[in-house]
């Protein structure tokens, strides 16, 4: 690359202004792109901002059609399903700096795994005074029922994640360790697939490290932990269900890895073993990859929410008949106070110095530390030790005097329940904002899986760009824009993939003859709801066509019968004048678009979306897109003014969408139990609607 090509064009950088004092990921001190960003910079210069904006819009449409959503923490179920946001500009990391970062992350994972083994065993770090006992015994996440349980190969952390960023000095710092059920890998996969297709030539030429080997090793690890059936272990992913904020990512990952996605009610414990409830009976489960909090996994012993877990699960774990990943009780380490003690813990447990530092953290449980915190209160962020996961961090400098005084009272009354952290200015990376490239602070969630006697990192991770005025916790909880993280390779890139290549022959198998009973029920109702929507659309279309074609001053035969078929009463007046037909059209529109209309079309479409979401891991990508387009078509028609012609056009497109789903389900689905229940629901609903139609037309309403 020539010297001139290393410069950023004026068009690219005219609005790019990193925060003063922050580290610039893209450019060096002279304003020139760093070596590992040069290929991307040259590519962007060739594309131009207009083409870049077009590709951003293409990414948005792809994500919308794929139904990639994130349920923002704190929203009501169904109200928080926000489309996933992906910035088309990746975050680029060099191979050398990633190797250093991976070593530090792997050491951190080994340390936390050793700490869990100690706290659930001999507790030497407590007896030696290295870790204050109140951070363990006063922590609601310390589950006494899990103490002393032996885990296979002494691995407590099968999957570990760390939230980290780069400070003004260019060094990485960790501010949060995720040890319980790290989420987000499904979104990482979706980001990579979308962006690698939008920028296929750049992605290929840049030698970006692939992710498939990480997931293959993760799958091999879980299979190796099975207490039985090592050749063909039964591995399931335990989820809270569609109300979970990362449910899309869970369904995507389960399908990618070939695991069944289950909820607590899908499992049962019999004779200290775990079974999945199938149509043909109970099927043994060997490994559970959980996305449910520790305390909710077993409502019988852990006193969690009963509907999320499986009673007796802990008993099966003690008996060694099932392996849970991550191990129950691993949520104990998700507290920010540990960051202050990790250097000493590393020297005690690993006999090494901590390679990857944490953000500066002060635990207020020691009197001299508390006084330091109170002296510097306006410079720090105060975080409750045992409630950090709920985003309750407080910046005293932004509080009113009354709230600030109340915080000081809390700190003095219960100092061991609080930590104070410095908030460094995180590094900035380019992000697309409309037609401009701007600088946004960026943070990264890195993932590691246990491999041999250490840990291997996913090359990349889930990056977030923090919006202006946004906060760090808000960005990590779905309120920020995600970025794909490209880790470059200085060696030939492996072409290994877990995705089946296009045109590859289908492997014939006699498996798949059984189905979880809950899935069977939901597939049956999905078939009924889709067929019901088809029936409604066709009936409404006939009504609107009759209204638009009516001769002036005449009555419309069978309109009242069709209204009765749709459970619509029509206007109270019997006069067949223009006001009568206008009122009738208004009622039909309410039936189609009003969310509050009982048994209306909008209610049926919402039922399709909800039911399809439950069985998402059982649906192919094409099937899901067909169902998602039904909702998108209705949503687009709901916006703005609507004429009768607009509605008829929408109904025509809706019929095409429903027919496409029928074609996919008939021609592209394996004739297994799932297809049988889906088809059963469709045929039964069609029969019921046909009978209702005949009954109504044979004896039309007066």
XYZ file of C-alpha atoms in Angstrom:
702
model
C 0.000 0.000 0.000
C 1.406 3.387 -0.956
C 2.015 6.292 1.384
C -0.857 8.240 -0.147
C -3.330 5.412 0.271
C -2.657 5.381 4.013
C -4.235 8.816 4.424
C -7.896 9.194 5.388
C -9.861 11.164 2.815
C -11.503 14.402 3.912
C -14.938 12.917 3.257
C -14.344 10.102 5.750
C -12.926 12.148 8.617
C -14.753 15.472 8.297
C -17.008 14.614 11.274
C -14.710 12.159 13.049
C -13.672 13.734 16.364
C -12.707 11.334 19.198
C -13.208 12.562 22.749
C -10.179 14.467 24.075
C -7.773 12.194 25.913
C -9.279 8.940 24.613
C -7.394 6.330 22.594
C -8.269 6.387 18.885
C -8.671 2.840 17.554
C -8.695 3.979 13.929
C -5.927 6.611 13.607
C -2.575 7.288 15.223
C -1.256 10.560 16.653
C -0.532 11.848 13.138
C -4.094 11.250 11.953
C -3.145 8.299 9.726
C -4.904 4.934 9.954
C -3.138 2.349 12.069
C -1.567 -0.500 10.045
C -4.336 -3.023 10.709
C -7.012 -0.452 9.705
C -5.441 0.499 6.379
C -7.275 -2.077 4.252
C -10.650 -1.045 5.685
C -9.841 2.657 5.259
C -8.906 2.190 1.591
C -12.062 0.148 1.040
C -14.269 2.833 2.632
C -12.615 5.510 0.526
C -13.443 3.554 -2.626
C -17.040 2.923 -1.549
C -17.876 6.461 -0.520
C -20.385 7.463 2.139
C -23.428 7.085 -0.109
C -22.675 3.429 -0.871
C -21.779 2.835 2.757
C -25.157 4.199 3.772
C -26.852 1.913 1.257
C -25.126 -1.095 2.798
C -26.125 0.060 6.271
C -29.730 0.090 5.100
C -29.263 -3.388 3.582
C -27.977 -4.622 6.952
C -30.993 -3.093 8.695
C -33.407 -4.799 6.290
C -31.653 -8.154 6.666
C -31.826 -7.984 10.454
C -35.477 -6.928 10.299
C -36.402 -9.791 7.955
C -34.474 -12.298 10.064
C -36.378 -11.111 13.109
C -33.240 -10.383 15.141
C -34.519 -8.736 18.327
C -33.311 -7.861 21.793
C -35.706 -7.569 24.714
C -34.373 -4.487 26.486
C -33.908 -5.120 30.197
C -36.756 -3.696 32.249
C -39.366 -3.614 29.481
C -42.520 -5.655 29.730
C -42.608 -8.928 27.831
C -43.598 -8.234 24.243
C -43.105 -4.475 24.614
C -39.318 -4.649 24.592
C -38.753 -6.619 21.384
C -36.519 -4.085 19.679
C -34.780 -4.782 16.358
C -31.100 -5.545 16.817
C -28.845 -2.663 15.770
C -25.653 -3.370 13.841
C -23.159 -0.776 12.679
C -21.798 -1.644 9.249
C -18.281 -0.482 10.239
C -16.372 -3.265 12.042
C -13.895 -2.849 14.893
C -10.521 -4.128 13.668
C -7.892 -5.683 15.972
C -4.440 -6.880 14.913
C -3.295 -10.491 15.338
C -0.463 -9.518 17.704
C -2.580 -7.523 20.143
C -5.254 -10.221 20.118
C -2.714 -12.872 21.117
C -1.668 -10.750 24.094
C -5.277 -10.094 25.021
C -6.209 -13.772 24.717
C -3.372 -14.767 27.063
C -4.590 -12.308 29.662
C -8.205 -13.442 29.319
C -7.242 -17.126 29.494
C -5.273 -16.524 32.698
C -8.238 -14.650 34.144
C -10.578 -17.549 33.305
C -8.194 -20.069 34.892
C -8.010 -17.891 38.000
C -11.778 -17.600 38.361
C -12.221 -21.341 37.789
C -9.662 -22.046 40.533
C -11.397 -19.547 42.823
C -14.762 -21.275 42.344
C -13.163 -24.630 43.138
C -11.689 -23.173 46.322
C -14.848 -21.390 47.496
C -16.956 -24.502 46.917
C -14.292 -26.656 48.545
C -11.542 -25.958 51.130
C -11.981 -22.130 51.112
C -8.274 -21.477 51.675
C -8.556 -17.894 50.399
C -11.022 -17.170 53.198
C -8.995 -18.853 55.915
C -5.861 -17.026 54.757
C -7.565 -13.622 54.827
C -6.953 -12.951 51.135
C -10.671 -12.563 50.431
C -13.015 -11.014 53.046
C -15.603 -13.615 54.137
C -18.477 -11.101 53.993
C -18.093 -10.994 50.215
C -18.951 -14.697 50.170
C -21.241 -15.537 53.067
C -23.262 -12.318 52.812
C -23.674 -12.764 49.065
C -27.119 -14.099 47.995
C -25.339 -15.802 45.080
C -23.405 -18.071 47.462
C -25.496 -21.255 47.324
C -24.698 -23.426 50.303
C -26.522 -26.315 48.655
C -23.806 -26.323 45.950
C -20.860 -26.466 48.351
C -18.852 -29.666 48.054
C -20.388 -30.851 44.786
C -17.785 -32.503 42.549
C -17.777 -31.288 38.958
C -16.327 -33.266 36.013
C -12.636 -32.507 35.372
C -12.801 -29.705 37.983
C -14.211 -27.338 35.369
C -16.688 -24.867 36.846
C -16.444 -22.311 34.051
C -17.134 -23.974 30.727
C -17.921 -20.634 29.103
C -16.534 -17.356 30.429
C -16.985 -13.787 29.259
C -15.370 -10.497 30.218
C -16.514 -6.944 29.554
C -13.493 -4.822 28.783
C -12.293 -1.739 26.994
C -9.156 0.178 26.175
C -8.198 3.133 28.360
C -6.514 6.411 27.348
C -3.078 4.783 27.678
C -3.997 2.081 25.146
C -4.111 -0.709 27.765
C -7.068 -3.063 28.087
C -8.979 -3.139 31.370
C -11.755 -5.438 32.557
C -14.644 -4.014 34.544
C -16.938 -7.061 34.666
C -16.533 -10.857 34.709
C -19.447 -13.009 33.557
C -19.231 -16.447 35.118
C -22.820 -17.619 35.444
C -24.425 -17.898 32.007
C -22.637 -15.545 29.571
C -25.034 -14.470 26.846
C -24.587 -12.894 23.441
C -22.690 -15.420 21.308
C -25.730 -15.895 19.072
C -25.707 -12.182 18.264
C -21.972 -12.365 17.527
C -22.697 -15.027 14.911
C -25.527 -13.009 13.371
C -23.341 -9.880 13.169
C -20.567 -11.807 11.467
C -22.837 -13.483 8.911
C -24.555 -10.215 7.960
C -21.378 -8.147 7.681
C -19.260 -10.786 5.941
C -21.880 -10.942 3.190
C -22.210 -7.178 2.830
C -18.433 -6.764 2.587
C -17.498 -10.183 1.245
C -14.471 -9.056 -0.789
C -12.965 -6.996 2.023
C -13.668 -9.723 4.581
C -11.945 -12.323 2.419
C -8.926 -10.185 1.550
C -8.386 -8.967 5.130
C -7.766 -12.481 6.482
C -10.257 -12.168 9.315
C -10.086 -15.062 11.776
C -13.127 -17.358 11.620
C -15.242 -18.286 14.637
C -16.326 -21.833 13.808
C -13.391 -23.541 15.533
C -14.329 -21.868 18.822
C -17.867 -23.238 18.681
C -16.638 -26.659 17.577
C -14.353 -26.822 20.631
C -17.181 -25.636 22.828
C -19.418 -28.400 21.472
C -16.670 -31.012 21.884
C -16.087 -29.877 25.474
C -19.735 -30.282 26.422
C -19.889 -33.693 24.775
C -16.813 -34.823 26.712
C -18.499 -33.928 30.013
C -21.429 -36.283 29.483
C -21.546 -38.873 32.310
C -23.191 -41.357 29.922
C -23.675 -41.900 26.188
C -20.302 -40.378 25.329
C -20.617 -41.342 21.657
C -24.017 -39.657 21.227
C -24.675 -37.485 24.280
C -27.962 -35.649 24.674
C -27.143 -31.946 25.132
C -29.845 -29.324 25.699
C -29.789 -25.554 26.206
C -31.928 -24.449 29.154
C -33.631 -21.086 28.551
C -36.057 -18.843 30.389
C -38.120 -18.695 27.199
C -39.210 -15.872 24.880
C -39.386 -13.396 27.765
C -35.606 -13.577 28.157
C -33.866 -10.478 26.805
C -31.427 -12.530 24.692
C -33.840 -15.236 23.525
C -33.074 -14.709 19.845
C -29.376 -15.278 20.489
C -30.147 -18.433 22.446
C -32.371 -19.873 19.710
C -29.824 -18.984 17.044
C -26.938 -20.576 18.971
C -28.940 -23.711 19.801
C -29.761 -24.257 16.138
C -26.157 -23.533 15.089
C -24.743 -26.055 17.575
C -27.488 -28.640 17.049
C -28.781 -28.515 20.640
C -32.407 -28.688 21.702
C -33.635 -25.428 23.244
C -35.715 -26.287 26.309
C -37.397 -24.591 29.231
C -37.634 -25.814 32.794
C -41.036 -27.432 32.288
C -39.632 -29.508 29.401
C -37.386 -31.412 31.822
C -38.171 -33.849 34.616
C -36.052 -35.580 37.237
C -36.661 -39.286 37.826
C -34.468 -41.422 40.092
C -31.781 -38.723 40.293
C -31.494 -38.406 36.510
C -32.752 -35.698 34.140
C -35.098 -36.477 31.268
C -36.678 -34.446 28.507
C -40.423 -34.836 28.025
C -40.992 -36.174 24.531
C -44.103 -37.387 22.736
C -42.803 -40.936 22.912
C -41.906 -40.720 26.606
C -38.940 -39.524 28.645
C -35.522 -39.157 27.000
C -32.347 -39.002 29.100
C -30.372 -35.726 29.180
C -26.609 -35.831 29.726
C -25.484 -32.177 29.584
C -27.372 -28.921 30.187
C -25.942 -25.675 28.801
C -27.924 -23.220 30.855
C -29.053 -19.667 30.203
C -30.916 -19.513 33.517
C -29.575 -17.974 36.726
C -28.219 -20.289 39.429
C -31.002 -19.696 41.905
C -33.735 -20.411 39.336
C -32.419 -23.770 38.105
C -33.921 -25.835 40.915
C -36.896 -24.265 42.742
C -36.923 -27.191 45.160
C -33.507 -26.558 46.738
C -32.403 -23.152 45.467
C -35.664 -21.298 46.106
C -35.769 -19.663 42.697
C -38.690 -18.891 40.422
C -40.487 -22.212 40.026
C -41.515 -21.847 36.383
C -37.936 -21.327 35.166
C -36.221 -24.361 36.658
C -36.633 -28.086 37.140
C -37.326 -29.469 40.630
C -34.692 -32.010 41.666
C -32.015 -30.834 39.202
C -29.455 -30.281 41.952
C -30.017 -33.806 43.229
C -29.223 -35.195 39.769
C -26.069 -33.049 39.635
C -24.908 -34.375 43.021
C -25.471 -37.931 41.834
C -23.266 -37.270 38.801
C -26.000 -38.176 36.326
C -26.027 -34.842 34.523
C -23.505 -32.048 33.926
C -24.619 -28.416 34.089
C -22.554 -25.746 32.315
C -21.641 -23.422 33.825
C -21.603 -25.228 37.159
C -24.338 -24.244 39.599
C -23.012 -21.637 42.022
C -20.694 -19.934 39.527
C -22.719 -16.714 39.757
C -20.937 -16.069 43.050
C -18.087 -14.379 41.177
C -20.256 -11.852 39.340
C -19.600 -9.134 41.903
C -17.417 -6.064 41.274
C -15.721 -6.240 44.686
C -13.639 -9.192 43.485
C -11.807 -6.926 41.049
C -9.994 -5.314 43.972
C -8.647 -8.674 45.176
C -7.808 -10.464 41.919
C -4.065 -9.582 41.891
C -3.558 -11.180 45.339
C -5.836 -14.112 44.477
C -3.855 -14.743 41.284
C -0.579 -14.940 43.188
C -2.160 -17.243 45.781
C -3.996 -19.664 43.473
C -1.939 -19.599 40.258
C 1.404 -18.366 41.597
C 1.448 -15.780 38.806
C 1.031 -12.030 38.459
C -2.264 -10.901 36.954
C -1.616 -10.055 33.295
C -4.858 -8.285 32.386
C -5.734 -5.536 34.890
C -9.186 -4.530 36.043
C -10.527 -1.002 36.246
C -9.434 0.660 39.486
C -11.841 -0.680 42.127
C -12.046 0.286 45.804
C -13.993 -1.942 48.203
C -15.516 0.213 50.908
C -15.503 -2.570 53.524
C -12.204 -1.372 55.002
C -12.349 1.900 57.002
C -9.300 3.473 55.383
C -10.623 2.668 51.884
C -14.036 4.105 52.755
C -12.473 7.416 53.733
C -10.543 7.522 50.456
C -13.783 6.962 48.569
C -15.618 9.686 50.469
C -12.782 12.131 49.778
C -12.923 11.406 46.026
C -16.641 10.677 45.773
C -17.368 12.983 42.832
C -14.594 11.374 40.771
C -15.890 7.808 41.142
C -18.836 5.584 40.288
C -20.475 3.788 43.215
C -21.719 0.255 42.552
C -23.623 -2.040 44.951
C -21.613 -5.228 45.387
C -24.514 -7.672 45.246
C -26.760 -5.824 42.784
C -24.270 -4.882 40.066
C -25.974 -7.064 37.429
C -29.112 -4.936 37.609
C -27.403 -1.772 36.421
C -27.659 0.226 39.654
C -24.350 2.082 39.347
C -24.501 5.673 40.655
C -22.371 8.675 39.728
C -22.406 10.913 42.836
C -21.287 13.969 40.854
C -24.633 13.920 39.009
C -26.797 13.602 42.131
C -28.667 16.375 43.853
C -27.494 17.286 47.343
C -30.249 15.308 49.084
C -29.587 12.119 47.097
C -25.835 12.532 47.540
C -26.201 12.839 51.322
C -28.431 9.755 51.381
C -25.771 7.817 49.458
C -23.109 8.815 51.991
C -25.351 7.599 54.807
C -25.704 4.228 53.040
C -21.955 3.981 52.506
C -21.252 4.563 56.191
C -24.008 2.220 57.365
C -23.147 -0.737 55.109
C -19.684 -0.087 53.627
C -18.998 -3.729 52.701
C -21.940 -3.656 50.293
C -20.406 -1.022 47.999
C -17.424 -0.510 45.734
C -16.227 2.625 43.998
C -14.717 2.455 40.531
C -12.908 4.831 38.264
C -14.562 5.431 34.899
C -11.864 5.703 32.239
C -12.509 7.361 28.910
C -12.900 4.310 26.696
C -11.286 4.230 23.276
C -13.111 5.526 20.205
C -13.767 3.754 16.908
C -15.538 4.872 13.713
C -19.297 4.374 13.517
C -21.796 5.340 10.834
C -24.313 7.986 11.886
C -26.586 8.798 8.986
C -24.313 10.026 6.213
C -21.368 10.700 8.503
C -18.582 8.687 10.075
C -18.301 9.719 13.714
C -16.238 8.624 16.708
C -18.009 6.531 19.349
C -16.619 5.019 22.566
C -16.462 1.241 22.144
C -16.420 -1.665 24.593
C -16.047 -5.387 24.010
C -17.505 -8.542 25.507
C -14.988 -11.328 24.898
C -15.890 -15.023 25.210
C -13.723 -18.006 26.145
C -14.377 -21.729 26.342
C -12.433 -24.282 28.348
C -10.024 -26.163 26.081
C -7.550 -28.815 27.253
C -5.913 -27.374 30.408
C -6.629 -23.699 29.617
C -9.138 -21.535 27.748
C -9.512 -20.468 24.137
C -11.021 -17.118 23.152
C -13.574 -16.493 20.447
C -11.655 -14.360 17.896
C -13.675 -11.191 18.180
C -16.684 -10.812 20.404
C -19.730 -8.638 20.952
C -18.672 -5.007 20.587
C -20.841 -2.057 21.496
C -20.650 1.572 20.402
C -21.930 3.875 23.126
C -24.369 6.481 21.847
C -23.986 10.179 22.781
C -25.384 10.621 26.258
C -25.582 6.878 26.738
C -24.093 4.978 29.628
C -21.932 1.880 29.736
C -24.494 -0.403 31.387
C -27.203 0.773 29.004
C -25.011 -0.077 26.013
C -24.418 -3.605 27.297
C -28.122 -4.119 27.990
C -29.240 -3.558 24.414
C -29.430 0.228 24.200
C -26.244 0.593 22.172
C -25.316 -0.196 18.591
C -23.442 -3.468 18.114
C -20.322 -3.858 15.977
C -18.679 -6.893 14.447
C -15.131 -7.341 15.749
C -12.586 -8.396 13.133
C -9.448 -10.052 14.486
C -6.922 -10.206 11.669
C -4.661 -13.192 11.124
C -0.992 -13.225 10.146
C -1.331 -16.884 9.100
C -3.542 -18.677 6.570
C -7.163 -18.561 7.765
C -8.964 -21.836 8.423
C -11.975 -22.425 6.169
C -13.673 -24.727 8.696
C -17.371 -23.994 9.157
C -20.268 -25.485 11.089
C -22.746 -24.140 8.541
C -23.827 -26.601 5.855
C -22.585 -25.248 2.501
C -25.117 -24.486 -0.174
C -25.722 -27.428 -2.455
C -24.294 -29.962 -0.019
C -26.104 -33.329 -0.064
C -28.604 -33.910 2.717
C -27.640 -36.695 5.101
C -30.432 -39.237 5.351
C -31.242 -40.364 8.877
C -33.974 -42.220 10.693
C -33.623 -39.872 13.657
C -35.996 -37.074 14.514
C -38.957 -39.333 15.039
C -39.668 -37.844 18.432
C -40.528 -34.328 19.531
C -40.751 -32.458 22.845
C -44.379 -32.310 23.894
C -44.357 -28.518 24.378
C -42.945 -28.052 20.884
C -45.633 -30.291 19.424
C -48.337 -28.203 21.080
C -46.897 -24.906 19.828
C -46.313 -26.169 16.281
C -49.934 -27.314 16.202
C -51.143 -23.857 17.233
C -48.764 -22.152 14.842
C -50.399 -24.075 12.009
C -53.845 -23.043 13.219
C -52.953 -19.358 13.584
C -51.398 -19.138 10.114
C -54.395 -20.817 8.499
C -56.731 -18.554 10.466
C -54.854 -15.499 9.195
C -55.197 -16.754 5.613
C -58.929 -17.221 6.064
C -59.353 -13.744 7.575
C -57.379 -12.042 4.806
C -59.359 -13.719 2.032
C -62.705 -12.950 3.664
C -61.838 -9.290 4.275
C -60.592 -8.952 0.706
C -63.947 -10.180 -0.628
C -65.796 -7.685 1.594
C -63.654 -4.754 0.440
C -63.941 -5.746 -3.220
C -67.734 -5.913 -2.878
C -67.760 -2.477 -1.270
C -65.566 -0.944 -3.975
C -67.613 -2.484 -6.833
C -71.099 -1.787 -5.484
C -73.591 -0.127 -7.859
C -74.857 3.141 -6.425
C -78.093 2.808 -4.432
C -78.108 -1.006 -4.308
C -77.630 -3.471 -1.498
C -74.758 -5.936 -1.324
C -75.736 -9.591 -1.154
C -73.903 -11.772 1.354
C -71.932 -8.888 2.899
C -73.704 -9.393 6.214
C -72.955 -13.124 5.971
C -69.261 -12.437 5.466
C -69.286 -9.985 8.347
C -70.850 -12.623 10.523
C -68.133 -15.003 9.391
C -65.547 -12.563 10.738
C -67.551 -11.941 13.915
C -68.258 -8.384 12.762
C -71.715 -6.934 13.285
C -71.527 -4.029 10.870
C -73.183 -0.643 11.430
C -76.372 -0.561 13.467
C -78.299 1.276 10.733
C -80.173 -0.677 8.064
C -79.996 2.161 5.518
C -77.762 1.183 2.591
C -76.453 4.720 1.994
C -72.925 6.085 1.704
C -72.582 6.621 5.456
C -73.464 2.966 5.984
C -70.653 1.800 3.718
C -68.166 4.292 5.175
C -68.907 2.996 8.658
C -68.538 -0.545 7.363
C -65.122 0.218 5.868
C -64.026 1.819 9.141
C -65.016 -1.292 11.073
C -63.121 -3.521 8.651
C -60.026 -1.346 9.101
C -60.400 -1.610 12.872
C -60.648 -5.379 12.518
C -57.391 -5.442 10.551
C -55.218 -2.922 12.394
C -56.610 -2.232 15.865
C -54.652 -4.094 18.555
C -57.576 -3.744 20.967
C -60.118 -5.320 18.602
C -61.196 -8.655 20.135
C -60.381 -11.597 17.866
C -59.158 -9.211 15.182
C -56.563 -9.862 12.530
C -53.856 -8.008 14.462
C -54.424 -10.322 17.434
C -53.965 -13.352 15.166
C -50.728 -11.981 13.675
C -49.410 -11.304 17.191
C -50.249 -14.915 18.086
C -48.275 -16.116 15.044
C -45.251 -14.078 16.102
C -45.459 -15.218 19.719
C -45.909 -18.910 18.907
C -43.263 -18.895 16.173
C -40.849 -17.327 18.659
C -41.339 -20.222 21.054
C -40.453 -22.801 18.382
C -37.869 -20.646 16.651
C -35.041 -23.153 16.973
C -37.264 -25.689 15.134
C -37.876 -23.426 12.136
C -35.528 -22.951 9.208
C -34.281 -19.479 8.339
C -36.529 -19.389 5.244
C -39.589 -20.430 7.247
C -38.912 -17.780 9.861
C -38.486 -15.065 7.230
C -41.840 -15.983 5.689
C -43.574 -15.690 9.047
C -41.752 -12.488 9.906
C -42.815 -10.901 6.627
C -46.456 -11.423 7.580
C -45.979 -9.145 10.571
C -43.812 -6.673 8.628
C -46.454 -6.366 5.902
C -49.144 -5.564 8.471
C -46.851 -3.177 10.319
C -46.000 -1.231 7.162
C -49.689 -0.946 6.239
C -50.538 0.264 9.761
C -48.405 3.386 9.336
C -49.864 6.496 7.727
C -53.123 7.074 5.877
C -54.887 4.095 4.313
C -57.321 4.025 1.404
C -59.379 1.030 0.357
C -56.945 0.506 -2.512
C -53.974 0.517 -0.132
C -55.633 -2.083 2.065
C -56.486 -4.309 -0.887
C -52.865 -4.133 -2.038
C -51.723 -5.093 1.468
C -54.162 -8.007 1.543
C -52.860 -9.277 -1.795
C -49.297 -9.210 -0.479
C -50.414 -10.851 2.761
C -52.003 -13.739 0.854
C -48.712 -14.186 -1.005
C -46.808 -14.254 2.299
C -49.109 -16.865 3.831
C -49.047 -18.948 0.650
C -45.233 -18.814 0.675
C -45.207 -20.190 4.211
C -47.531 -22.972 3.120
C -45.252 -23.796 0.212
C -42.147 -23.889 2.388
C -43.839 -26.076 5.001
C -45.130 -28.500 2.395
C -42.104 -28.727 0.112
C -39.059 -27.919 2.271
C -39.777 -29.394 5.692
C -38.777 -32.899 6.716
C -41.846 -35.061 7.267
C -41.096 -35.537 10.938
C -43.273 -35.168 13.994
C -42.914 -31.387 13.943
C -44.253 -31.165 10.402
C -47.121 -33.503 11.284
C -48.343 -31.301 14.126
C -47.933 -28.130 12.059
C -49.874 -29.697 9.203
C -52.461 -31.095 11.608
C -53.152 -27.599 12.961
C -53.463 -26.111 9.482
C -55.836 -28.793 8.225
C -58.027 -28.705 11.316
C -58.336 -24.910 11.208
C -59.125 -25.005 7.495
C -61.851 -27.595 8.098
C -63.423 -25.539 10.876
C -63.400 -22.369 8.781
C -64.828 -24.163 5.748
C -67.687 -25.538 7.848
C -68.366 -22.075 9.255
C -68.369 -20.626 5.736
C -70.834 -23.224 4.462
C -73.086 -22.755 7.458
C -73.110 -18.989 7.013
C -73.689 -18.994 3.252
C -76.373 -21.693 3.270
C -78.330 -19.762 5.858
C -77.332 -16.144 5.175
C -78.080 -13.501 7.744
C -81.047 -11.246 7.017
